[in-house]
Structures are given as structure tokens and as C-alpha cells.
Amino acid sequence: MFRRGLNISKNTNGFEIESHYDRILQSCTSLAFLSQVHSILTTTGIIKHSVHLGARVIIKYSDFLHPQRARFVFDATDHESSSFLWNTMLRAYANSGFSSEALDFYSLMRKTGILPNNYTFPFALKSCAANLFPTYGKLLHSEIIRTGFGSDVYVEAALIDMYAGCEFIEDARKVFDKMSKRDLVCWTSMITAYEQAERPETALFLLNQMQQEGFSLDWVTTVTVASAIGQLGDGMKAQAVHGYAIRHAGFQDLPVVNSLLSMYSKCGEVEKAEIIFDQTKQRNTITWNSMLTCYTQNGLASEALDLFEQMKKSDINPNHVTSLIIVSACSYLGSQHLATKIHNFIKINKIETNLTLQNAIMDMYAKCGDLETSLRMFQEVPLSQLDVSSWNTLISGYGTHGHGKKALEIFNKMINHNFHPNHVTFTSILSACSHSGLIEEGKKCFSQMETFNVTKEPKHYACMVDMLGRGGLLNEAHEIIKNMSLQSQSQSHLQPNDEVWGALLLACKIYGNATLGKVCADNLLHLKPQHTGYYVLMSNIHATSRNWQEVGKLREDMKTKGLKKPAGLSLIEFNGNLHGFHTGEELNSFTKAVYEKVAKMVVDVKMAGYVPDLSCVFHDVEEEDKEGMLEYHGEKLALGFGLMNVDVGLVIRITKNLRVCSDCHSVFKLVSCVYKRKIIVRDVNRFHHFEEGCCSCNDYW
DNA sequence: GTAGGGTTAG
């Protein structure tokens, strides 16, 4: 039983024995070895009388996240005399995430009559925050004042963290302001509190004050500050922090590097994030995940998937967070082949699939056009294990595929099963109603929001405006916005935003209402002067009524502001690969055949009654030229490619990054009839299933 | 002999 090295000679004294085992315990790196040492200490009876070794074993077990075993040690050790062992046990619970056990243990400690001290409170407070237990935290706070530990800097820092963790940021600030002496950790705690509360400006303001008082940032402060700057999305400040980190030693470690990478990612500085990533040779999971997130969040989903392939070849294993990122990248691309591949990867590698990931996978299948698999996954989860997000995913899946009635059915089922709908549920169900033209049902859902105590947000109003607008009820839609304005006098968050006006503008485009369109555009250009989509929509309205002068003015305006129409990109899957087609794709040996196919396709659909819809063309050019330009839309090229390559009998699937234009929409309908092909297009808002000359959206999109 | 602040995903 005794291993070499654990053996000690018979004539060593008690102190030597203790320090001998202490050294062994300190260097212990595996749970198995720890258990062995523990059992020796127990059988020899050494641990029972050595408070010091008992504490050491307790801490070690909690390092391995086994506070239950630590508790056995505590119970078997002589702990009546002092609070030391109690504090150690409390620490074990608090630091290994067993916060409710920690609080129970604290109560036991008080009942036993052990007096808490300056070491006790930080651990107890930490567990309150982890438990979101502000009542208990406040109780502790008064106990701290009563016992006279209210001005211990460690206790005060823990109070700040506790209040901040319970989202009582003003109480945290009160503690901070009352402190007579503040160290760097307290400053950092308070700055972190604001950062976590998504108040980056206040966080940076406090940082400035901290520096004025003579403190400089250490690596922990830097990580927090990087995160705050990421929230702000301020590229200039980002560079300043990066420079600071480069100038200071000890800032090259992964936590700082990862936080800088993520900061640049949130500022949209993909290239700078790439430089950091490439320079970092020793990457951990967070490094990889941050870079993957950077690509995904900045609209570079293909790059994210390429990087994921590299990650699989590296020595770092993808985890459930990686999976979540990749699943979202795939959802963005809309590739069914990839969806299956990624899901298989998750299954084969036995990646821990919590409900969040499960829901994301369901959502991915729905967004890749495979509603059946999404539904099957939903049905496989026992009812008791579903959450609101699971239901939301399903409702939104049916909604985007144009099955509004089915979405309503699921919505009602969810309520009958006593799930409480949230703001996402209502966004999903309202937009489902909108996509299917279910105006009355939509209005009913909108009024139900109060019943379920869900606050109406601008996005919900936007859904209503969209629904009414698409249904041709432009005035009623406009009334909704006016109503919002009235309400916003008392509820400032209800100020009509760009989403609301944008929805009405779109309706004006569909119904050719230039007068109301102008009202929308004026508001939009004021609210979002950099958003090109609104310029394009408004100029389309003017183009429809052949008001080329206004079209010209808008184009001039965009030019002065340096704005460009976003590039349309259509993706089509073939042989497991994605092919991208931009609008106005360059002519080369590969695209030549595609162009020819599209030209032939246009001739064929003209025979079936196609008349080009010239309002979709931005410029004032000769009618014939305009017709020529329409052929170059990315989705038409992708369709041409699909007709050439995808086997007859198989569905042609295309994903587009913008809304599909009305001209392409009519071409797709006719192609589905003339060529007898099923085509599924996912645009930025919804799915279009084209078959036998009709689209599942009933031209309602 | 015991303590405190941090990064990724949604």
C-alpha cells in the first residue's frame, strides 16, 4: 500500500511528518493520487489531529471539484476548536461552484456557534452572487457591519462583487464609494461590475478615475477593459488598449490575448483579430472559439467553417461552445449538407449537448430548409426537458417556411402545456402571421402580449407594421407608428425606430405609395444615415413611378456619403460544396456557361409570360439595358448553375444574403413550372418554396 | 496556516 516516496522513517517527529505530507499534497496533480494520500493519512490517524493537513486535503479535493469528498475530511477532523477549518470548508464549497451547499454550511457554522471573521465573509458573499441570492447577501452585509468587519478591504471587495453579481449595481457602488482605502482589485471589481451590466461608458470613466489616482492596469483590469471596449465597438480605443498590452510585460498570456482578440472582433476589426490569432502559437479552446466567433459575427461564415477544419487538425478539441458557433455559422449559410455533417461531428465526438446546443441544432436544420429533422429533434426531447427557446425555434421555423397556421398551432400548444411565452416567442409568432398574411390572428397575438405580461418592444411593433403593410393596410400600419410616438412620451423605449419605419417603407414599395414612402425615408435617413438598404428601397419606389430625378438625388446623396449598395451574394450547394454568385459576377470561363444558361432561361420564361419588372433596377438607364442588368442578379446566376448541375428530381437550394427581388421571384416561379423543378430559396427573411409556378409565400413577402 | 478582481458561446 505504501508507495516509495510516501514512506517515512519511524523516528521522524510530528512536525516533520506534517511538513512531509504537506509537500506531497501540494505537488499532487491527480485525484487518484490525492485519494491514496488521503487514505494513508486516515488509516494512520495523522489527519485527525492535524488541522493543517486536514485543510490541505479539503482544498485539494475542491481543486478537483469534489467538495463532497472534502466534506468527509472536514467531518472526520477535529474542527470544534477554531473557525479555521470551517473557513476552509466554506472556501471549498464556494470555489467549486457548490454555492447553495456553501450557504447551508455557513448557516450550520453560525448555528454551531462559530464566529465568522474576515476570512469567512468573502466566501459566503461569493456564494450569494452565484446563487443570485441578494436577500441573503444583504443579511450578511448587516452581519458584517455588526461584527466590525465592514472596513476590511477583502470583505468590501467581496460585497461589491456580491451586489454586482445580484445585479444590484447601485448598492455595489455605495460600498465602493464608502471605502476609505481602495486597492487595484476593488477598482477592477467596480469596473467589471459596470462592464457586466453593459455600461461600458461608465466602466471606462471609472478606469480614467482609477488611473488619475495613480493605479495602472494589471492583466485582469486589461481583460475587463478590453471587454468594455468591445461592447462599445470603438476601434480607436481598442488599438490603445492593444498598444498598452504590448508595452507591458506579462500581458502576452492567453487571457489577455483572448480578450484582445474578442475585443477586435466586436469592433468589426477582423484583420486585426486575425493578426493576433496568427501571432499566438499556444492557443487554447477560447482562442479558437474567439476567432471562430469573430468570423461568424462579422458575416464571414465560410471563413469560420474553414477555420473549424483547421481546429479539428490541431491539438485542441472543439467543445460545446465551438459547436454552438459552428452551428450558427452553418445556419447563416443555410447548407443542408453541412448541417448534417456538423450534427454528425457533434454526435461522433460525443460533445456535451445541453438544451441550448440542442435548440441551436434544431434552428440550424430549420434555417437550412430541413424542417422535418428540426421537428423530429423537438419531438425526441421529453416535454419536461423542453424550454421556451425550444418552442420559439419551432414556431420561428414554421413561420419562416410560410406555415403560419402551423406556427399558431404550436404557439397554442405551448401555452396549453403551461410554457410562458417571452419576447422572442411573440416576435416569432407575429412574424409568422405576417409571412402568411394572417392579419386577424396576428392582431390577436399582439393583444395577448399584455395577458402574458410581456413588454411590447419596437421589434413587436415592427412585426405589426410589416403585417399590416404587406396586407395593403398602409394607413393602419402608419397609425401603429403614430401610436408608438404618443406612448413614447411616457415610455421612452417606444420611440419609433428604423425597424418600424423600414417595415412601412417596404410596404410602400410593394404598393407603390411614394408619398408615404417619402415620410418613411425622411425618418429613416435621419435615424440610420449609413444604412444603404433604405436608400435602395426608396429609390426603387421612385423608379417604379419613373421619377428619375429623385432616384438621381438619392444616388448623389449616397455617393457624397461614400455609401455603396451591399453586394448581393447567392450561395448554391452542389456535390457538398458551396458556390457563391455575386450580382454582376465577372465573366470568365467558369461563369460563361452560367450566363448562357441564364439567357436561355430568360427566353424560356418569356414564352411562358414573363415580363421583366424593371423597378428592381437602381439606375436610370435605357429600358433594354435595364433588362440586361436584371439577368445578372446573383440568384438568377445561382439558379442557372443549379439547372445545369443539380440532377433532375433533386431540389435546387439557394441561400441569398439580401431579400429576393420581385423580378427574380417571378422568374423562379416560372422556372419551377417550365422546367418542372422544385426550388427552395432562403432570403434574409424567410424561405420560398417554388413548385409548379407557385411560391409558398403566395407572393406575400 | 486561510482571501478578493478576468476572457469565449446565447
XYZ file of C-alpha atoms (C1' of nucleotides) in Angstrom:
711
model
C 0.000 0.000 0.000
C 2.752 2.430 0.931
C 4.372 3.734 -2.191
C 8.001 4.674 -2.326
C 8.278 8.324 -1.545
C 5.323 8.285 0.783
C 7.264 6.255 3.279
C 8.839 7.992 6.212
C 11.197 6.622 8.796
C 9.981 5.716 12.244
C 11.953 8.263 14.159
C 10.677 11.414 12.450
C 8.750 13.733 14.757
C 5.216 15.066 14.324
C 6.228 18.317 12.750
C 8.417 16.606 10.171
C 5.617 14.198 9.295
C 3.250 17.081 8.782
C 5.561 19.051 6.524
C 6.482 15.903 4.603
C 2.826 15.179 3.734
C 2.195 18.824 3.143
C 4.807 18.848 0.381
C 3.341 15.708 -1.163
C -0.157 17.165 -1.104
C 0.949 20.436 -2.617
C 2.520 18.719 -5.589
C -0.389 16.325 -6.062
C -1.806 16.593 -9.611
C -4.336 13.776 -9.871
C -7.459 12.879 -7.988
C -6.385 9.216 -7.793
C -3.103 10.104 -6.119
C -4.850 12.504 -3.767
C -7.266 9.760 -2.720
C -4.340 7.480 -1.990
C -2.564 10.034 0.173
C -5.834 10.798 1.906
C -6.397 7.157 2.743
C -2.890 6.860 4.196
C -3.451 9.935 6.325
C -6.733 8.460 7.557
C -5.522 4.928 8.337
C -2.508 6.239 10.176
C -4.732 8.649 12.104
C -2.442 11.556 11.199
C -5.180 13.699 9.665
C -7.471 13.588 12.689
C -5.110 15.645 14.764
C -3.541 17.863 12.134
C -5.738 20.813 11.323
C -3.165 21.947 8.800
C -3.150 18.708 6.773
C -6.922 18.441 7.026
C -7.264 21.873 5.486
C -4.784 20.998 2.768
C -6.729 17.864 1.752
C -10.037 19.792 1.809
C -8.637 22.446 -0.532
C -7.114 19.822 -2.816
C -10.420 17.973 -3.161
C -12.171 21.216 -4.013
C -9.484 21.994 -6.611
C -10.548 18.748 -8.271
C -14.182 19.934 -7.902
C -15.049 17.288 -5.320
C -16.283 19.297 -2.336
C -18.348 16.308 -1.195
C -15.147 14.372 -0.505
C -13.732 17.481 1.148
C -16.733 17.404 3.475
C -15.875 13.828 4.554
C -12.452 15.100 5.545
C -13.952 18.036 7.407
C -16.374 15.793 9.318
C -13.583 13.407 10.281
C -11.286 16.144 11.511
C -11.250 17.868 14.847
C -12.958 21.128 13.870
C -14.661 22.181 17.089
C -11.903 24.447 18.352
C -11.436 27.169 15.732
C -13.039 28.768 12.706
C -10.041 27.930 10.508
C -11.282 24.575 9.261
C -14.802 25.945 8.859
C -13.497 28.744 6.664
C -11.530 26.236 4.616
C -14.573 24.052 4.073
C -16.671 27.073 3.150
C -13.972 28.037 0.654
C -14.088 24.537 -0.822
C -17.814 24.813 -1.499
C -17.694 28.405 -2.749
C -14.757 27.908 -5.093
C -16.024 24.754 -6.720
C -19.415 26.120 -7.656
C -21.430 24.496 -4.864
C -22.941 27.766 -3.754
C -26.132 26.574 -2.097
C -24.129 23.977 -0.134
C -21.817 26.836 0.837
C -24.700 28.884 2.218
C -26.140 25.865 4.051
C -22.716 25.284 5.515
C -22.472 28.906 6.608
C -25.820 28.559 8.427
C -24.554 25.405 10.116
C -21.433 27.271 11.151
C -23.490 30.029 12.764
C -25.804 27.530 14.479
C -22.805 25.700 15.885
C -21.710 28.974 17.425
C -18.545 29.502 15.391
C -17.846 33.202 14.941
C -17.363 34.346 11.343
C -14.355 36.547 10.606
C -12.788 38.492 7.760
C -11.897 35.205 6.018
C -15.408 33.812 6.302
C -17.413 36.597 4.685
C -15.784 36.759 1.238
C -16.617 33.086 0.602
C -20.163 33.369 1.897
C -20.739 36.506 -0.185
C -19.378 34.885 -3.299
C -21.963 32.134 -2.962
C -24.789 34.676 -2.676
C -23.889 36.195 -6.003
C -23.552 32.784 -7.653
C -26.954 31.874 -6.261
C -28.483 35.238 -7.146
C -29.394 35.460 -3.507
C -29.487 39.204 -2.747
C -31.650 38.806 0.364
C -29.094 36.540 1.977
C -26.348 38.873 0.771
C -27.945 41.868 2.474
C -28.330 39.841 5.649
C -24.622 39.069 5.528
C -23.872 42.725 4.915
C -25.593 43.736 8.141
C -23.839 40.911 9.967
C -20.525 42.208 8.623
C -21.222 45.695 9.949
C -22.376 44.313 13.297
C -19.270 42.171 13.734
C -16.987 45.038 12.757
C -15.522 43.698 9.513
C -17.118 46.436 7.392
C -13.870 48.168 6.548
C -11.766 45.136 5.681
C -10.695 45.620 2.080
C -11.211 41.935 1.169
C -14.699 41.914 2.649
C -15.568 45.165 0.872
C -14.363 43.816 -2.475
C -16.488 40.728 -1.931
C -19.503 42.921 -1.106
C -19.018 44.813 -4.372
C -18.877 41.526 -6.293
C -21.898 40.164 -4.449
C -24.098 43.183 -5.173
C -22.890 43.384 -8.761
C -23.429 39.652 -9.237
C -27.002 40.035 -7.946
C -27.461 42.910 -10.417
C -27.704 45.480 -7.627
C -25.141 47.747 -9.169
C -26.106 50.879 -7.211
C -25.598 49.020 -3.921
C -22.213 47.852 -5.180
C -21.342 51.447 -5.953
C -22.408 52.576 -2.467
C -19.956 50.120 -0.897
C -17.249 51.264 -3.304
C -17.845 54.960 -2.555
C -17.762 54.409 1.202
C -14.366 52.687 1.161
C -11.645 54.630 2.915
C -8.829 52.913 1.070
C -9.176 51.244 -2.326
C -6.715 48.894 -3.940
C -6.435 47.824 -7.576
C -8.669 44.797 -7.046
C -11.545 46.934 -5.737
C -11.257 49.304 -8.657
C -11.230 46.375 -11.048
C -14.239 44.826 -9.332
C -16.243 48.010 -9.702
C -15.168 48.478 -13.329
C -16.082 44.860 -14.052
C -19.464 45.436 -12.416
C -20.262 48.185 -14.921
C -18.897 46.160 -17.803
C -21.068 43.175 -16.834
C -24.077 45.481 -16.509
C -23.420 46.553 -20.110
C -22.498 50.065 -19.117
C -19.133 50.327 -20.877
C -19.008 54.144 -20.808
C -19.270 54.213 -17.012
C -16.689 51.432 -16.790
C -14.209 53.452 -18.839
C -14.996 56.633 -16.935
C -14.140 54.827 -13.698
C -10.970 53.455 -15.284
C -9.929 57.014 -16.026
C -10.523 57.986 -12.385
C -8.540 54.969 -11.256
C -5.574 55.990 -13.379
C -5.775 59.533 -12.046
C -5.436 58.112 -8.548
C -2.173 56.541 -9.621
C -3.152 52.924 -10.297
C -2.096 51.232 -13.519
C -3.894 48.381 -15.196
C -2.695 44.890 -14.472
C -3.634 41.974 -16.695
C -7.030 41.403 -15.054
C -8.023 45.054 -15.413
C -6.922 44.917 -19.035
C -9.158 41.940 -19.772
C -12.167 43.735 -18.304
C -11.388 46.964 -20.115
C -10.961 45.113 -23.420
C -14.374 43.608 -22.910
C -15.924 47.036 -22.200
C -14.352 48.461 -25.351
C -15.683 45.505 -27.288
C -19.162 46.429 -26.092
C -18.607 49.986 -27.270
C -17.243 48.776 -30.602
C -14.705 51.602 -30.538
C -11.812 50.672 -32.838
C -9.605 53.583 -31.763
C -9.836 52.742 -28.072
C -9.264 49.097 -28.966
C -5.956 49.969 -30.541
C -4.947 51.986 -27.481
C -5.523 49.016 -25.143
C -3.737 46.699 -27.541
C -0.760 49.078 -27.533
C -0.783 49.199 -23.735
C -0.770 45.403 -23.548
C 2.169 45.175 -25.959
C 4.204 47.641 -23.891
C 3.738 45.772 -20.612
C 5.414 42.545 -19.644
C 3.261 39.652 -18.576
C 0.448 40.691 -20.879
C 1.300 38.125 -23.505
C -0.576 35.397 -21.663
C -3.638 33.794 -23.182
C -6.298 35.504 -21.064
C -5.183 38.935 -22.271
C -4.559 37.789 -25.833
C -8.001 36.177 -25.989
C -9.720 39.244 -24.624
C -7.947 41.468 -27.182
C -8.933 39.111 -29.973
C -12.539 39.183 -28.879
C -12.416 42.965 -28.474
C -11.244 43.484 -32.068
C -13.872 41.015 -33.223
C -16.638 43.054 -31.610
C -15.216 46.239 -33.125
C -15.501 44.626 -36.557
C -11.713 44.636 -36.953
C -11.411 41.173 -38.443
C -7.929 41.686 -39.862
C -6.506 42.840 -36.548
C -8.094 39.866 -34.828
C -6.530 37.607 -37.469
C -3.087 39.107 -36.807
C -3.385 38.380 -33.075
C -4.651 34.880 -33.786
C -1.796 34.133 -36.210
C 0.803 35.505 -33.810
C -0.489 33.322 -30.983
C 1.197 29.971 -31.268
C -0.023 28.464 -27.987
C -3.772 28.633 -28.489
C -6.407 27.256 -26.186
C -10.080 26.499 -26.818
C -11.046 30.073 -26.045
C -8.576 31.418 -28.610
C -10.057 29.211 -31.321
C -13.628 29.922 -30.278
C -12.995 33.662 -30.207
C -11.611 33.614 -33.742
C -14.492 31.451 -34.942
C -16.941 33.876 -33.329
C -15.126 36.766 -34.947
C -15.737 35.333 -38.414
C -19.310 34.277 -37.686
C -20.324 37.600 -36.163
C -18.723 39.579 -38.947
C -20.601 37.816 -41.720
C -17.727 35.523 -42.716
C -19.356 32.179 -42.051
C -17.354 30.337 -44.739
C -14.106 31.512 -43.163
C -15.395 30.267 -39.814
C -16.032 26.824 -41.278
C -12.582 26.724 -42.911
C -11.009 27.623 -39.572
C -13.062 24.918 -37.890
C -11.459 22.362 -40.243
C -8.034 23.655 -39.130
C -9.079 23.439 -35.495
C -10.029 19.783 -35.936
C -6.482 19.105 -37.123
C -4.947 20.974 -34.162
C -4.317 19.572 -30.693
C -7.270 21.495 -29.247
C -10.589 19.683 -29.157
C -13.750 21.546 -30.125
C -16.178 21.780 -27.200
C -19.880 22.603 -26.890
C -19.196 26.327 -27.310
C -17.299 25.626 -30.532
C -20.257 23.575 -31.699
C -22.644 26.399 -30.931
C -20.569 28.825 -33.003
C -20.222 26.438 -35.932
C -23.918 25.585 -35.844
C -24.717 29.285 -36.057
C -22.270 29.735 -38.972
C -23.987 26.902 -40.793
C -27.413 28.400 -40.054
C -26.183 31.572 -41.702
C -25.024 29.744 -44.813
C -28.121 27.578 -44.995
C -26.402 24.469 -46.285
C -28.270 21.243 -45.613
C -25.245 19.091 -46.396
C -23.119 20.995 -43.881
C -25.861 20.868 -41.257
C -25.884 17.075 -41.342
C -22.089 16.954 -41.347
C -21.797 19.225 -38.314
C -24.511 17.381 -36.411
C -22.701 14.092 -37.088
C -19.459 15.583 -35.852
C -21.144 16.586 -32.595
C -22.618 13.104 -32.180
C -19.462 11.180 -33.087
C -17.251 13.250 -30.805
C -19.815 12.963 -28.018
C -19.773 16.718 -27.455
C -21.884 17.599 -24.453
C -25.219 18.652 -25.937
C -27.132 20.807 -23.493
C -30.543 22.194 -24.341
C -29.034 25.417 -25.716
C -26.986 23.479 -28.250
C -29.896 21.138 -28.977
C -32.120 24.150 -29.732
C -29.405 25.698 -31.890
C -29.125 22.474 -33.914
C -32.904 22.410 -34.383
C -32.741 26.010 -35.521
C -29.893 25.158 -37.905
C -31.924 22.416 -39.590
C -34.903 24.763 -39.948
C -32.703 27.510 -41.399
C -31.110 25.025 -43.802
C -34.547 24.101 -45.107
C -34.918 20.789 -43.260
C -37.954 21.455 -41.128
C -38.680 17.727 -40.787
C -35.454 16.965 -38.932
C -35.963 20.034 -36.791
C -39.423 18.823 -35.808
C -38.168 15.276 -35.186
C -35.489 16.548 -32.814
C -38.104 18.600 -30.989
C -40.333 15.568 -30.576
C -37.451 13.448 -29.297
C -36.932 15.712 -26.275
C -39.285 14.853 -23.370
C -41.797 17.619 -22.750
C -40.435 18.270 -19.260
C -36.976 18.940 -20.664
C -38.018 21.485 -23.287
C -37.671 25.185 -22.619
C -39.231 28.301 -24.113
C -36.412 28.594 -26.662
C -37.196 25.119 -28.000
C -40.777 26.184 -28.699
C -39.629 29.512 -30.120
C -37.305 27.709 -32.521
C -40.133 25.557 -33.819
C -42.562 28.476 -34.155
C -39.996 30.531 -35.982
C -39.128 27.540 -38.226
C -42.724 27.101 -39.316
C -43.100 30.870 -39.666
C -40.141 31.389 -41.977
C -41.264 28.495 -44.163
C -44.640 30.185 -44.571
C -46.656 27.781 -42.417
C -48.357 30.462 -40.327
C -51.310 28.288 -39.284
C -48.964 25.557 -38.083
C -46.927 28.134 -36.162
C -50.108 29.301 -34.421
C -50.959 25.699 -33.602
C -47.550 25.231 -31.941
C -47.951 28.552 -30.133
C -51.279 27.436 -28.650
C -49.885 24.026 -27.770
C -47.025 25.688 -25.954
C -49.439 27.756 -23.883
C -51.623 24.724 -23.163
C -48.540 22.985 -21.798
C -48.064 25.915 -19.423
C -44.928 27.315 -21.019
C -44.744 31.052 -20.579
C -44.115 32.839 -23.912
C -41.405 35.540 -23.867
C -40.496 38.460 -26.117
C -38.834 36.128 -28.632
C -41.951 33.962 -28.818
C -44.038 36.968 -29.777
C -41.532 38.181 -32.360
C -41.600 34.703 -33.915
C -45.364 34.279 -33.898
C -46.066 37.824 -35.125
C -43.633 37.472 -37.995
C -45.084 34.010 -38.752
C -48.523 35.623 -39.044
C -47.031 38.357 -41.184
C -45.351 35.910 -43.579
C -48.629 34.100 -44.075
C -50.880 37.158 -44.243
C -52.776 36.131 -41.098
C -53.682 39.650 -40.062
C -56.568 38.955 -37.674
C -54.637 36.187 -35.898
C -51.606 38.458 -35.663
C -53.631 41.231 -34.074
C -54.977 38.747 -31.545
C -51.455 37.606 -30.622
C -50.331 41.207 -30.290
C -53.105 41.906 -27.805
C -52.260 38.705 -25.905
C -48.861 40.126 -25.001
C -50.346 42.014 -22.060
C -52.038 38.858 -20.769
C -48.647 37.168 -20.609
C -47.013 40.213 -19.117
C -44.545 40.549 -21.985
C -43.430 44.128 -22.623
C -44.073 45.342 -26.156
C -40.825 46.348 -27.792
C -40.210 48.254 -31.032
C -39.487 44.951 -32.808
C -43.005 43.729 -31.998
C -44.457 46.933 -33.388
C -42.264 46.442 -36.454
C -43.838 42.999 -36.970
C -47.305 44.569 -36.779
C -46.399 47.338 -39.217
C -44.912 44.718 -41.540
C -48.014 42.540 -41.322
C -50.488 45.362 -41.930
C -48.276 46.958 -44.553
C -47.870 43.794 -46.595
C -51.613 43.325 -46.365
C -52.046 46.720 -48.017
C -53.358 48.397 -44.863
C -50.820 51.195 -45.117
C -52.812 53.715 -43.118
C -53.478 51.307 -40.300
C -49.750 50.478 -40.251
C -48.942 54.177 -40.132
C -51.369 54.555 -37.223
C -49.400 51.952 -35.254
C -46.300 54.087 -35.621
C -48.138 57.254 -34.638
C -49.455 55.416 -31.586
C -45.926 54.432 -30.645
C -44.858 58.070 -30.821
C -47.642 59.023 -28.440
C -46.753 56.282 -25.992
C -43.069 57.097 -26.180
C -43.755 60.310 -24.278
C -44.123 58.190 -21.146
C -42.136 55.101 -22.256
C -39.011 56.308 -23.977
C -38.087 52.860 -25.333
C -41.126 53.049 -27.626
C -39.675 55.793 -29.808
C -40.335 54.576 -33.405
C -37.019 53.188 -34.628
C -35.601 52.264 -38.020
C -37.104 48.762 -37.946
C -40.618 50.199 -37.722
C -40.182 52.816 -40.420
C -38.287 50.314 -42.572
C -41.230 47.911 -42.449
C -43.586 50.653 -43.581
C -41.181 51.750 -46.313
C -41.132 48.203 -47.654
C -44.920 48.184 -47.770
C -44.831 51.499 -49.622
C -42.514 49.899 -52.152
C -44.854 46.928 -52.655
C -47.911 49.159 -53.074
C -46.131 51.961 -54.920
C -47.037 54.653 -52.388
C -44.354 57.280 -52.972
C -45.910 59.933 -50.704
C -45.942 57.829 -47.553
C -42.658 56.270 -48.672
C -41.083 59.721 -48.586
C -42.265 60.195 -44.967
C -40.645 56.881 -44.018
C -37.441 57.661 -45.893
C -37.102 61.061 -44.206
C -37.338 59.429 -40.806
C -35.016 56.600 -41.771
C -32.306 58.759 -43.285
C -32.364 60.704 -40.035
C -32.277 57.587 -37.812
C -29.811 55.473 -39.820
C -28.000 57.721 -42.298
C -25.454 54.979 -43.066
C -27.943 52.216 -43.885
C -27.826 51.677 -47.633
C -30.874 49.387 -47.782
C -33.262 52.257 -47.134
C -31.781 54.400 -49.912
C -32.157 51.487 -52.293
C -35.774 50.829 -51.284
C -36.740 54.487 -51.634
C -35.055 54.785 -54.991
C -36.919 51.648 -56.100
C -40.162 53.398 -55.208
C -39.163 56.414 -57.276
C -38.045 54.136 -60.105
C -41.466 52.463 -60.135
C -43.139 55.827 -60.614
C -40.368 56.723 -63.088
C -39.277 59.702 -61.044
C -35.671 59.558 -62.220
C -34.873 62.951 -60.781
C -35.471 61.698 -57.206
C -33.581 58.488 -57.989
C -30.653 60.629 -59.125
C -30.793 62.756 -55.964
C -30.659 59.702 -53.715
C -27.799 58.253 -55.724
C -25.889 61.531 -55.383
C -26.599 61.561 -51.667
C -25.199 58.037 -51.285
C -22.128 58.979 -53.283
C -21.383 62.043 -51.118
C -21.688 59.922 -48.005
C -19.490 57.245 -49.544
C -22.198 54.580 -49.270
C -22.345 51.583 -51.554
C -25.209 49.216 -52.189
C -24.317 45.995 -50.337
C -23.122 43.254 -52.650
C -25.734 40.597 -53.250
C -24.432 37.080 -52.729
C -26.278 33.891 -53.564
C -24.990 30.516 -52.476
C -25.872 27.199 -54.042
C -24.867 23.779 -52.876
C -23.552 21.215 -55.316
C -21.659 17.982 -54.598
C -21.222 19.028 -50.986
C -19.593 22.317 -51.920
C -20.980 25.816 -51.775
C -20.720 28.007 -54.859
C -21.218 31.736 -54.483
C -22.573 34.080 -57.146
C -22.413 37.836 -56.773
C -24.713 40.171 -58.587
C -22.880 41.182 -61.748
C -20.428 38.277 -61.453
C -17.360 38.667 -63.619
C -17.370 36.872 -66.937
C -14.815 34.074 -67.099
C -14.511 30.555 -68.436
C -16.482 29.198 -65.478
C -19.289 31.776 -65.469
C -19.640 31.994 -69.268
C -21.698 28.818 -69.433
C -23.801 30.007 -66.494
C -24.546 33.304 -68.237
C -25.557 31.445 -71.373
C -27.839 29.209 -69.361
C -29.458 32.234 -67.700
C -30.007 33.911 -71.098
C -31.696 30.739 -72.365
C -33.717 30.526 -69.163
C -34.997 34.092 -69.590
C -36.065 33.361 -73.163
C -37.914 30.236 -71.991
C -39.795 32.003 -69.207
C -40.700 34.883 -71.515
C -42.515 32.317 -73.643
C -44.481 31.441 -70.505
C -45.480 35.062 -69.979
C -42.582 36.622 -68.043
C -42.389 40.395 -68.241
C -39.255 41.862 -66.600
C -40.010 44.009 -63.561
C -37.773 46.978 -64.171
C -38.487 48.687 -60.854
C -35.840 46.494 -59.272
C -33.092 48.241 -61.191
C -31.425 51.022 -59.363
C -30.199 53.139 -62.234
C -31.922 55.269 -64.796
C -30.729 53.558 -67.948
C -32.328 52.667 -71.224
C -35.098 50.113 -70.861
C -33.241 47.443 -72.841
C -30.074 47.809 -70.803
C -32.068 47.506 -67.639
C -33.452 44.240 -68.789
C -29.904 43.117 -69.368
C -28.854 44.072 -65.855
C -31.583 42.004 -64.236
C -30.117 38.840 -65.667
C -27.009 39.431 -63.674
C -28.667 39.137 -60.252
C -26.765 36.572 -58.175
C -29.808 34.425 -57.508
C -30.502 34.074 -61.246
C -26.898 33.029 -61.847
C -27.143 30.542 -58.999
C -30.366 29.201 -60.484
C -28.728 28.862 -63.906
C -25.884 26.947 -62.274
C -28.407 24.787 -60.427
C -30.330 23.934 -63.575
C -27.063 22.901 -65.235
C -25.698 20.792 -62.383
C -28.316 19.612 -59.909
C -29.868 16.330 -61.030
C -33.424 16.430 -62.274
C -35.626 15.239 -59.425
C -33.480 16.888 -56.770
C -34.377 20.199 -55.151
C -32.310 23.236 -56.115
C -31.420 25.085 -52.909
C -30.198 28.658 -52.884
C -29.384 30.986 -49.988
C -29.308 34.720 -50.523
C -27.874 37.357 -48.164
C -30.458 40.016 -49.092
C -34.153 39.975 -49.786
C -35.011 38.252 -53.049
C -36.146 40.873 -55.590
C -39.588 40.755 -57.132
C -38.234 40.201 -60.622
C -36.179 37.180 -59.606
C -39.192 35.937 -57.646
C -41.364 35.847 -60.768
C -38.610 34.213 -62.812
C -38.172 31.496 -60.163
C -41.901 30.787 -60.146
C -41.978 30.371 -63.912
C -38.784 28.293 -63.983
C -40.305 25.892 -61.455
C -43.186 25.432 -63.902
C -41.400 25.481 -67.287
C -38.512 23.238 -66.200
C -40.577 21.228 -63.696
C -38.084 21.787 -60.890
C -38.518 22.293 -57.170
C -36.525 25.288 -55.987
C -36.057 26.444 -52.398
C -34.642 29.906 -51.812
C -33.815 31.250 -48.385
C -33.545 35.010 -48.374
C -32.636 37.158 -45.411
C -36.172 36.961 -44.011
C -37.771 33.673 -44.974
C -37.976 30.616 -47.219
C -39.548 30.489 -50.656
C -40.541 27.036 -51.880
C -41.140 27.262 -55.638
C -43.127 24.497 -57.279
C -45.334 24.289 -60.361
C -45.345 28.017 -60.915
C -46.233 28.996 -57.341
C -44.295 30.081 -54.313
C -45.091 29.037 -50.751
C -45.078 32.706 -49.758
C -48.083 33.357 -52.029
C -46.207 36.416 -53.250
C -46.508 37.741 -49.750
C -43.017 38.569 -48.580
C -1.616 28.237 8.121
C -6.852 30.661 5.355
C -8.953 35.749 0.750
C -10.735 39.154 -3.381
C -10.938 41.110 -9.442
C -10.666 38.051 -15.764
C -11.530 36.164 -21.323
C -15.099 32.568 -25.452
C -20.887 30.890 -26.835
C -26.600 32.934 -26.243
